[in-house]
XYZ file of N, CA and C in Angstrom:
321
model
N 0.822 -1.195 0.000
C 0.000 0.000 0.000
C 0.871 1.266 0.000
N 1.934 1.283 0.810
C 2.816 2.444 0.884
C 3.515 2.678 -0.452
N 3.925 1.619 -1.101
C 4.595 1.786 -2.398
C 3.624 2.299 -3.460
N 2.351 1.925 -3.340
C 1.345 2.413 -4.279
C 1.132 3.913 -4.103
N 1.077 4.387 -2.872
C 0.924 5.819 -2.592
C 2.148 6.578 -3.110
N 3.325 6.024 -2.895
C 4.549 6.656 -3.363
C 4.559 6.748 -4.887
N 4.078 5.690 -5.540
C 4.011 5.684 -6.998
C 3.038 6.742 -7.514
N 1.876 6.851 -6.878
C 0.883 7.855 -7.273
C 1.426 9.260 -7.038
N 2.056 9.465 -5.874
C 2.629 10.776 -5.555
C 3.716 11.143 -6.564
N 4.538 10.186 -6.939
C 5.589 10.434 -7.937
C 4.988 10.828 -9.275
N 3.921 10.138 -9.674
C 3.261 10.443 -10.939
C 2.674 11.844 -10.922
N 2.063 12.229 -9.812
C 1.483 13.572 -9.691
C 2.578 14.628 -9.750
N 3.671 14.421 -9.027
C 4.779 15.381 -9.034
C 5.398 15.504 -10.423
N 5.526 14.390 -11.110
C 6.065 14.417 -12.460
C 5.144 15.190 -13.399
N 3.849 14.985 -13.261
C 2.877 15.690 -14.102
C 2.932 17.196 -13.847
N 3.023 17.588 -12.588
C 3.090 19.010 -12.240
C 4.387 19.622 -12.758
N 5.488 18.914 -12.569
C 6.784 19.437 -13.012
C 6.835 19.606 -14.520
N 6.280 18.670 -15.253
C 6.326 18.787 -16.711
C 5.344 19.826 -17.228
N 4.333 20.172 -16.453
C 3.370 21.180 -16.871
C 3.855 22.589 -16.550
N 4.845 22.717 -15.674
C 5.368 24.018 -15.296
C 6.277 24.529 -16.398
N 5.978 25.705 -16.954
C 6.811 26.216 -18.046
C 8.199 26.569 -17.545
N 9.186 26.282 -18.362
C 10.553 26.638 -18.037
C 10.770 28.051 -18.549
N 11.261 28.930 -17.674
C 11.452 30.316 -18.097
C 12.594 30.408 -19.096
N 12.434 31.319 -20.015
C 13.444 31.520 -21.047
C 14.659 32.209 -20.436
N 15.771 32.070 -21.088
C 16.987 32.737 -20.677
C 16.736 34.240 -20.684
N 16.972 34.938 -19.548
C 16.687 36.374 -19.511
C 17.501 37.183 -20.510
N 18.638 36.646 -20.950
C 19.440 37.361 -21.931
C 18.869 37.266 -23.334
N 17.949 36.313 -23.571
C 17.373 36.164 -24.899
C 16.719 37.454 -25.373
N 15.931 38.075 -24.528
C 15.262 39.319 -24.894
C 16.242 40.435 -25.146
N 17.276 40.485 -24.356
C 18.293 41.518 -24.504
C 19.040 41.329 -25.816
N 19.412 40.091 -26.120
C 20.129 39.814 -27.370
C 19.270 40.148 -28.580
N 18.002 39.812 -28.480
C 17.069 40.109 -29.573
C 16.926 41.620 -29.763
N 16.848 42.355 -28.660
C 16.728 43.815 -28.729
C 17.975 44.433 -29.350
N 19.142 43.975 -28.936
C 20.395 44.501 -29.491
C 20.458 44.247 -30.990
N 20.105 43.038 -31.401
C 20.131 42.715 -32.833
C 19.179 43.605 -33.619
N 17.990 43.836 -33.074
C 17.007 44.690 -33.760
C 17.495 46.131 -33.845
N 18.068 46.622 -32.778
C 18.591 47.992 -32.752
C 19.683 48.152 -33.808
N 20.578 47.192 -33.860
C 21.664 47.268 -34.843
C 21.144 47.128 -36.267
N 20.131 46.276 -36.475
C 19.523 46.134 -37.807
C 18.934 47.458 -38.286
N 18.383 48.214 -37.338
C 17.799 49.518 -37.681
C 18.866 50.587 -37.920
N 20.113 50.287 -37.565
C 21.185 51.261 -37.707
C 21.428 52.048 -36.431
N 20.844 51.605 -35.331
C 21.011 52.271 -34.045
C 22.214 51.739 -33.281
N 22.389 52.277 -32.091
C 23.507 51.839 -31.255
C 23.051 51.680 -29.810
N 23.807 50.885 -29.063
C 23.532 50.663 -27.645
C 24.767 51.032 -26.842
N 24.532 51.481 -25.620
C 25.619 51.833 -24.714
C 25.414 51.053 -23.426
N 26.499 50.458 -22.936
C 26.438 49.581 -21.782
C 26.996 50.249 -20.533
N 26.504 49.818 -19.378
C 27.057 50.232 -18.093
C 28.203 49.278 -17.787
N 29.404 49.715 -18.032
C 30.579 48.863 -17.860
C 30.813 48.492 -16.397
N 30.222 49.240 -15.474
C 30.393 48.964 -14.044
C 29.431 47.899 -13.542
N 28.353 47.668 -14.255
C 27.332 46.701 -13.835
C 27.816 45.290 -14.175
N 27.589 44.321 -13.288
C 28.071 42.951 -13.539
C 27.585 42.340 -14.848
N 26.378 42.698 -15.289
C 25.848 42.130 -16.530
C 26.046 43.059 -17.721
N 26.780 44.147 -17.516
C 26.975 45.143 -18.578
C 25.624 45.582 -19.131
N 24.756 46.011 -18.233
C 23.383 46.401 -18.578
C 23.372 47.502 -19.634
N 22.380 47.435 -20.503
C 22.195 48.475 -21.518
C 21.546 49.675 -20.841
N 22.206 50.824 -20.919
C 21.674 52.019 -20.271
C 21.223 53.087 -21.267
N 21.636 52.960 -22.524
C 21.233 53.961 -23.522
C 21.076 53.302 -24.888
N 20.048 53.746 -25.598
C 19.802 53.293 -26.962
C 19.624 54.532 -27.825
N 20.352 54.562 -28.937
C 20.253 55.682 -29.867
C 19.687 55.157 -31.186
N 18.481 55.580 -31.504
C 17.834 55.213 -32.764
C 17.647 56.433 -33.673
N 18.321 57.519 -33.354
C 18.193 58.748 -34.138
C 18.499 58.496 -35.614
N 17.672 59.087 -36.476
C 17.836 58.986 -37.933
C 17.758 57.550 -38.453
N 16.977 56.706 -37.782
C 16.770 55.337 -38.272
C 15.317 55.195 -38.726
N 14.979 54.048 -39.232
C 13.605 53.775 -39.663
C 12.775 53.166 -38.536
N 13.142 53.418 -37.298
C 12.424 52.844 -36.153
C 10.958 53.274 -36.171
N 10.101 52.322 -35.843
C 8.650 52.541 -35.787
C 8.139 52.130 -34.416
N 6.875 52.403 -34.174
C 6.250 52.081 -32.883
C 6.499 50.635 -32.469
N 6.318 49.720 -33.386
C 6.447 48.297 -33.062
C 7.868 47.914 -32.656
N 8.864 48.660 -33.102
C 10.252 48.358 -32.744
C 10.515 48.580 -31.256
N 9.742 49.432 -30.634
C 9.950 49.709 -29.210
C 9.486 48.566 -28.317
N 8.728 47.645 -28.860
C 8.245 46.517 -28.064
C 9.414 45.705 -27.495
N 10.490 45.586 -28.248
C 11.653 44.835 -27.776
C 12.393 45.548 -26.650
N 12.172 46.834 -26.496
C 12.859 47.592 -25.450
C 12.376 47.230 -24.045
N 11.239 46.566 -23.954
C 10.693 46.232 -22.635
C 11.607 45.299 -21.863
N 12.513 44.618 -22.518
C 13.446 43.718 -21.838
C 14.647 44.462 -21.267
N 14.788 45.721 -21.593
C 15.952 46.501 -21.160
C 15.629 47.243 -19.869
N 15.568 46.514 -18.784
C 15.077 47.051 -17.514
C 15.951 48.148 -16.909
N 17.198 48.263 -17.322
C 18.079 49.301 -16.780
C 18.295 50.468 -17.744
N 17.481 50.501 -18.799
C 17.594 51.568 -19.792
C 17.302 52.920 -19.152
N 18.215 53.885 -19.358
C 18.052 55.232 -18.805
C 17.746 56.273 -19.874
N 18.266 56.049 -21.082
C 18.135 57.054 -22.130
C 17.765 56.394 -23.452
N 16.797 56.994 -24.142
C 16.332 56.491 -25.425
C 16.197 57.665 -26.386
N 16.999 57.663 -27.445
C 16.987 58.740 -28.423
C 16.195 58.294 -29.646
N 15.080 58.957 -29.871
C 14.192 58.635 -30.989
C 14.064 59.795 -31.977
N 14.979 60.759 -31.906
C 14.923 61.911 -32.811
C 14.917 61.460 -34.270
N 14.059 62.104 -35.039
C 13.936 61.856 -36.479
C 13.698 60.373 -36.792
N 12.736 59.786 -36.069
C 12.266 58.422 -36.361
C 10.769 58.503 -36.632
N 10.175 57.386 -36.951
C 8.733 57.333 -37.183
C 7.967 56.867 -35.942
N 8.599 56.913 -34.782
C 7.942 56.513 -33.537
C 6.969 57.614 -33.112
N 5.760 57.197 -32.754
C 4.732 58.140 -32.300
C 4.482 57.934 -30.809
N 3.618 58.765 -30.252
C 3.254 58.603 -28.841
C 2.684 57.220 -28.563
N 2.005 56.651 -29.537
C 1.431 55.310 -29.358
C 2.531 54.277 -29.117
N 3.668 54.431 -29.736
C 4.769 53.489 -29.558
C 5.431 53.587 -28.204
N 5.312 54.752 -27.571
C 5.948 54.953 -26.274
C 5.324 54.109 -25.171
N 4.136 53.554 -25.423
C 3.503 52.693 -24.414
C 4.390 51.502 -24.084
N 5.237 51.085 -25.023
C 6.095 49.932 -24.801
C 7.208 50.223 -23.794
N 7.628 51.462 -23.679
C 8.742 51.787 -22.784
C 8.295 52.558 -21.546
N 7.054 52.890 -21.484
C 6.525 53.686 -20.374
C 6.793 53.049 -19.013
N 6.773 51.728 -18.933
C 6.919 51.037 -17.643
C 8.361 50.765 -17.238
N 9.315 51.150 -18.065
C 10.707 50.906 -17.700
C 11.067 51.771 -16.496
N 11.497 51.130 -15.395
C 11.662 51.854 -14.132
C 12.759 52.907 -14.122
N 13.841 52.694 -14.886
C 14.961 53.631 -14.835
C 15.010 54.623 -15.960
N 14.033 54.579 -16.869
C 14.074 55.457 -18.040
C 13.926 56.919 -17.605
N 14.943 57.705 -17.868
C 14.968 59.104 -17.445
C 14.795 60.070 -18.604
N 15.315 59.699 -19.780
C 15.331 60.616 -20.912
C 14.844 59.932 -22.172
N 13.877 60.570 -22.822
C 13.422 60.130 -24.144
C 13.443 61.351 -25.037
N 14.253 61.304 -26.077
C 14.338 62.414 -27.039
C 13.635 62.008 -28.301
């Protein structure tokens, strides 16, 4: 009887564990954002003092950046400055970066 309970408990735990989604690598979003920024002709600046070399500034000035391109910026939690001068980004696109806690400057 005890072995039967143990077997059932093991099956339940296995089912729960396999149903739990495995979180993606947190750097995946950052790498994707960097690639998109560079594809647009923009640049990124890193905090060399931070252990993860966090991205603190993105310059998309004079690129073809659009509202939808800002969606990838949501992964840049330490972003402080975002330059959007002479892009096609509108106020509607800014909703993607509005929640970034450290964002201080948007041009």
